Amino acid sequence: LEGAAKAGLVHTTQNITEKSMFMCNCDRDCCVMLKGILKFDHPNFVASSNFIPEYEKENCVFCKRCVELCPMLAIELLDEESEDKRIVIDFNKCIGCGVCAFNCPNGALTMVKKYDKIPAKDFLEATGRFIKGKIN
């Protein structure tokens, strides 16, 4: 798992609490699921996390590793040529996978618990929530 994380792969499984049928280490350019999330802009149905990245500018060396590896293209480096350069995270796109934090060389990005969402018990319940618009 560590090698996959270093390569920028996203540890992915079904967003259910019982009897998940798979675990995958997904690449955003190859994975149909991640491509679908990017295309249809609905990350929480299949890729939900209770964690989000927190950014500490003073620790950032602006290496752009997080920008390059983010599978959801949720991280940008702004004002690169000025003293006010900084990383900005679009939390509407972020799935909380932790690829950015795991690969940050100086700890400028860390994962912090933000939510206490409880996933559906099984695929049937998850599908029902999706249909009802109550995505977890």
mmCIF file of C-alpha atoms in Angstrom:
data_model
loop_
_atom_site.group_PDB
_atom_site.id
_atom_site.type_symbol
_atom_site.label_atom_id
_atom_site.label_comp_id
_atom_site.label_asym_id
_atom_site.label_seq_id
_atom_site.Cartn_x
_atom_site.Cartn_y
_atom_site.Cartn_z
ATOM 1 C CA LEU A 1 0.000 0.000 0.000
ATOM 2 C CA GLU A 2 2.837 2.399 0.758
ATOM 3 C CA GLY A 3 4.327 1.963 -2.713
ATOM 4 C CA ALA A 4 0.952 2.651 -4.296
ATOM 5 C CA ALA A 5 0.519 5.800 -2.201
ATOM 6 C CA LYS A 6 4.008 7.042 -3.135
ATOM 7 C CA ALA A 7 3.062 6.564 -6.780
ATOM 8 C CA GLY A 8 0.000 8.767 -6.244
ATOM 9 C CA LEU A 9 -2.519 5.957 -6.497
ATOM 10 C CA VAL A 10 -5.804 6.272 -4.606
ATOM 11 C CA HIS A 11 -6.787 3.449 -2.260
ATOM 12 C CA THR A 12 -10.394 2.853 -3.267
ATOM 13 C CA THR A 13 -13.135 0.536 -2.106
ATOM 14 C CA GLN A 14 -16.917 0.522 -2.063
ATOM 15 C CA ASN A 15 -18.386 3.166 0.211
ATOM 16 C CA ILE A 16 -20.184 0.582 2.377
ATOM 17 C CA THR A 17 -19.561 -0.870 5.835
ATOM 18 C CA GLU A 18 -20.224 -4.559 5.153
ATOM 19 C CA LYS A 19 -18.914 -6.997 2.576
ATOM 20 C CA SER A 20 -17.024 -4.686 0.286
ATOM 21 C CA MET A 21 -16.235 -6.651 -2.842
ATOM 22 C CA PHE A 22 -12.991 -4.953 -3.846
ATOM 23 C CA MET A 23 -10.061 -2.758 -2.964
ATOM 24 C CA CYS A 24 -8.199 -1.027 -5.721
ATOM 25 C CA ASN A 25 -5.237 1.292 -6.055
ATOM 26 C CA CYS A 26 -6.513 3.637 -8.717
ATOM 27 C CA ASP A 27 -4.672 5.903 -11.127
ATOM 28 C CA ARG A 28 -6.733 8.920 -12.220
ATOM 29 C CA ASP A 29 -5.751 8.449 -15.864
ATOM 30 C CA CYS A 30 -6.699 4.764 -16.006
ATOM 31 C CA CYS A 31 -9.463 4.206 -13.450
ATOM 32 C CA VAL A 32 -12.970 4.343 -14.881
ATOM 33 C CA MET A 33 -14.393 5.239 -11.477
ATOM 34 C CA LEU A 34 -12.054 8.203 -10.887
ATOM 35 C CA LYS A 35 -12.560 9.370 -14.474
ATOM 36 C CA GLY A 36 -16.326 9.245 -13.875
ATOM 37 C CA ILE A 37 -16.031 11.283 -10.693
ATOM 38 C CA LEU A 38 -14.022 13.910 -12.577
ATOM 39 C CA LYS A 39 -16.402 13.947 -15.523
ATOM 40 C CA PHE A 40 -19.698 14.004 -13.631
ATOM 41 C CA ASP A 41 -18.493 15.998 -10.618
ATOM 42 C CA HIS A 42 -20.156 13.799 -7.991
ATOM 43 C CA PRO A 43 -17.302 12.602 -5.765
ATOM 44 C CA ASN A 44 -19.178 11.526 -2.649
ATOM 45 C CA PHE A 45 -21.118 8.612 -4.124
ATOM 46 C CA VAL A 46 -18.155 6.334 -4.625
ATOM 47 C CA ALA A 47 -15.310 8.168 -2.938
ATOM 48 C CA SER A 48 -16.259 9.509 0.436
ATOM 49 C CA SER A 49 -13.857 10.221 3.270
ATOM 50 C CA ASN A 50 -14.253 11.775 6.677
ATOM 51 C CA PHE A 51 -10.918 13.539 6.242
ATOM 52 C CA ILE A 52 -9.753 16.628 4.383
ATOM 53 C CA PRO A 53 -6.283 18.066 3.801
ATOM 54 C CA GLU A 54 -5.184 20.979 5.942
ATOM 55 C CA TYR A 55 -2.553 23.331 4.511
ATOM 56 C CA GLU A 56 0.255 25.012 6.474
ATOM 57 C CA LYS A 57 1.834 27.565 4.134
ATOM 58 C CA GLU A 58 4.937 28.035 6.291
ATOM 59 C CA ASN A 59 5.878 24.368 5.736
ATOM 60 C CA CYS A 60 5.330 24.471 1.968
ATOM 61 C CA VAL A 61 8.335 24.426 -0.378
ATOM 62 C CA PHE A 62 6.055 24.814 -3.434
ATOM 63 C CA CYS A 63 7.348 21.650 -5.080
ATOM 64 C CA LYS A 64 3.931 21.123 -6.751
ATOM 65 C CA ARG A 65 3.947 17.399 -5.941
ATOM 66 C CA CYS A 66 0.422 17.690 -4.499
ATOM 67 C CA VAL A 67 -0.800 19.587 -7.565
ATOM 68 C CA GLU A 68 0.619 16.936 -9.898
ATOM 69 C CA LEU A 69 -0.690 13.940 -7.931
ATOM 70 C CA CYS A 70 -4.176 15.048 -6.844
ATOM 71 C CA PRO A 71 -6.516 12.614 -8.617
ATOM 72 C CA MET A 72 -9.416 15.086 -8.572
ATOM 73 C CA LEU A 73 -7.395 18.080 -9.808
ATOM 74 C CA ALA A 74 -8.532 19.834 -6.622
ATOM 75 C CA ILE A 75 -5.214 21.523 -5.778
ATOM 76 C CA GLU A 76 -3.716 24.568 -7.468
ATOM 77 C CA LEU A 77 -0.632 26.671 -6.880
ATOM 78 C CA LEU A 78 -1.664 30.327 -7.048
ATOM 79 C CA ASP A 79 0.503 33.381 -7.608
ATOM 80 C CA GLU A 80 3.525 31.216 -8.351
ATOM 81 C CA GLU A 81 5.731 34.173 -9.254
ATOM 82 C CA SER A 82 4.845 36.349 -6.255
ATOM 83 C CA GLU A 83 5.614 36.362 -2.541
ATOM 84 C CA ASP A 84 1.950 35.489 -1.944
ATOM 85 C CA LYS A 85 2.202 32.125 -3.700
ATOM 86 C CA ARG A 86 0.153 29.434 -1.998
ATOM 87 C CA ILE A 87 -1.638 26.163 -2.456
ATOM 88 C CA VAL A 88 -5.435 26.312 -2.749
ATOM 89 C CA ILE A 89 -7.674 23.268 -2.320
ATOM 90 C CA ASP A 90 -11.136 23.048 -3.887
ATOM 91 C CA PHE A 91 -13.043 21.073 -1.262
ATOM 92 C CA ASN A 92 -15.953 20.575 -3.663
ATOM 93 C CA LYS A 93 -13.645 18.382 -5.753
ATOM 94 C CA CYS A 94 -11.510 16.836 -2.994
ATOM 95 C CA ILE A 95 -12.383 13.240 -2.057
ATOM 96 C CA GLY A 96 -10.132 13.162 1.012
ATOM 97 C CA CYS A 97 -7.942 10.380 -0.338
ATOM 98 C CA GLY A 98 -4.755 11.679 1.300
ATOM 99 C CA VAL A 99 -2.490 11.323 -1.734
ATOM 100 C CA CYS A 100 -1.449 14.971 -1.364
ATOM 101 C CA ALA A 101 -0.566 14.701 2.328
ATOM 102 C CA PHE A 102 1.211 11.357 1.980
ATOM 103 C CA ASN A 103 3.464 12.763 -0.734
ATOM 104 C CA CYS A 104 4.130 16.195 0.802
ATOM 105 C CA PRO A 105 7.861 16.268 1.614
ATOM 106 C CA ASN A 106 7.640 18.874 4.391
ATOM 107 C CA GLY A 107 4.286 18.173 6.024
ATOM 108 C CA ALA A 108 2.586 21.259 4.606
ATOM 109 C CA LEU A 109 -0.474 19.096 3.972
ATOM 110 C CA THR A 110 -1.906 16.847 6.666
ATOM 111 C CA MET A 111 -5.196 15.000 6.818
ATOM 112 C CA VAL A 112 -7.627 16.096 9.528
ATOM 113 C CA LYS A 113 -10.949 14.549 10.465
ATOM 114 C CA LYS A 114 -13.756 16.859 9.399
ATOM 115 C CA TYR A 115 -16.857 14.675 9.209
ATOM 116 C CA ASP A 116 -18.464 11.722 10.942
ATOM 117 C CA LYS A 117 -20.350 10.347 7.958
ATOM 118 C CA ILE A 118 -21.388 6.730 8.275
ATOM 119 C CA PRO A 119 -21.400 4.883 4.946
ATOM 120 C CA ALA A 120 -24.331 2.754 3.887
ATOM 121 C CA LYS A 121 -24.420 -0.822 5.174
ATOM 122 C CA ASP A 122 -24.409 -2.414 1.742
ATOM 123 C CA PHE A 123 -24.616 -1.653 -1.961
ATOM 124 C CA LEU A 124 -28.427 -1.788 -1.961
ATOM 125 C CA GLU A 125 -28.637 0.860 0.769
ATOM 126 C CA ALA A 126 -25.983 2.991 -0.968
ATOM 127 C CA THR A 127 -27.936 2.854 -4.214
ATOM 128 C CA GLY A 128 -31.123 3.820 -2.380
ATOM 129 C CA ARG A 129 -29.382 6.812 -0.817
ATOM 130 C CA PHE A 130 -28.074 7.850 -4.214
ATOM 131 C CA ILE A 131 -31.512 7.655 -5.783
ATOM 132 C CA LYS A 132 -33.036 9.640 -2.914
ATOM 133 C CA GLY A 133 -30.301 12.249 -3.159
ATOM 134 C CA LYS A 134 -28.983 11.493 0.312
ATOM 135 C CA ILE A 135 -25.438 10.678 -0.586
ATOM 136 C CA ASN A 136 -23.212 9.859 2.342
#
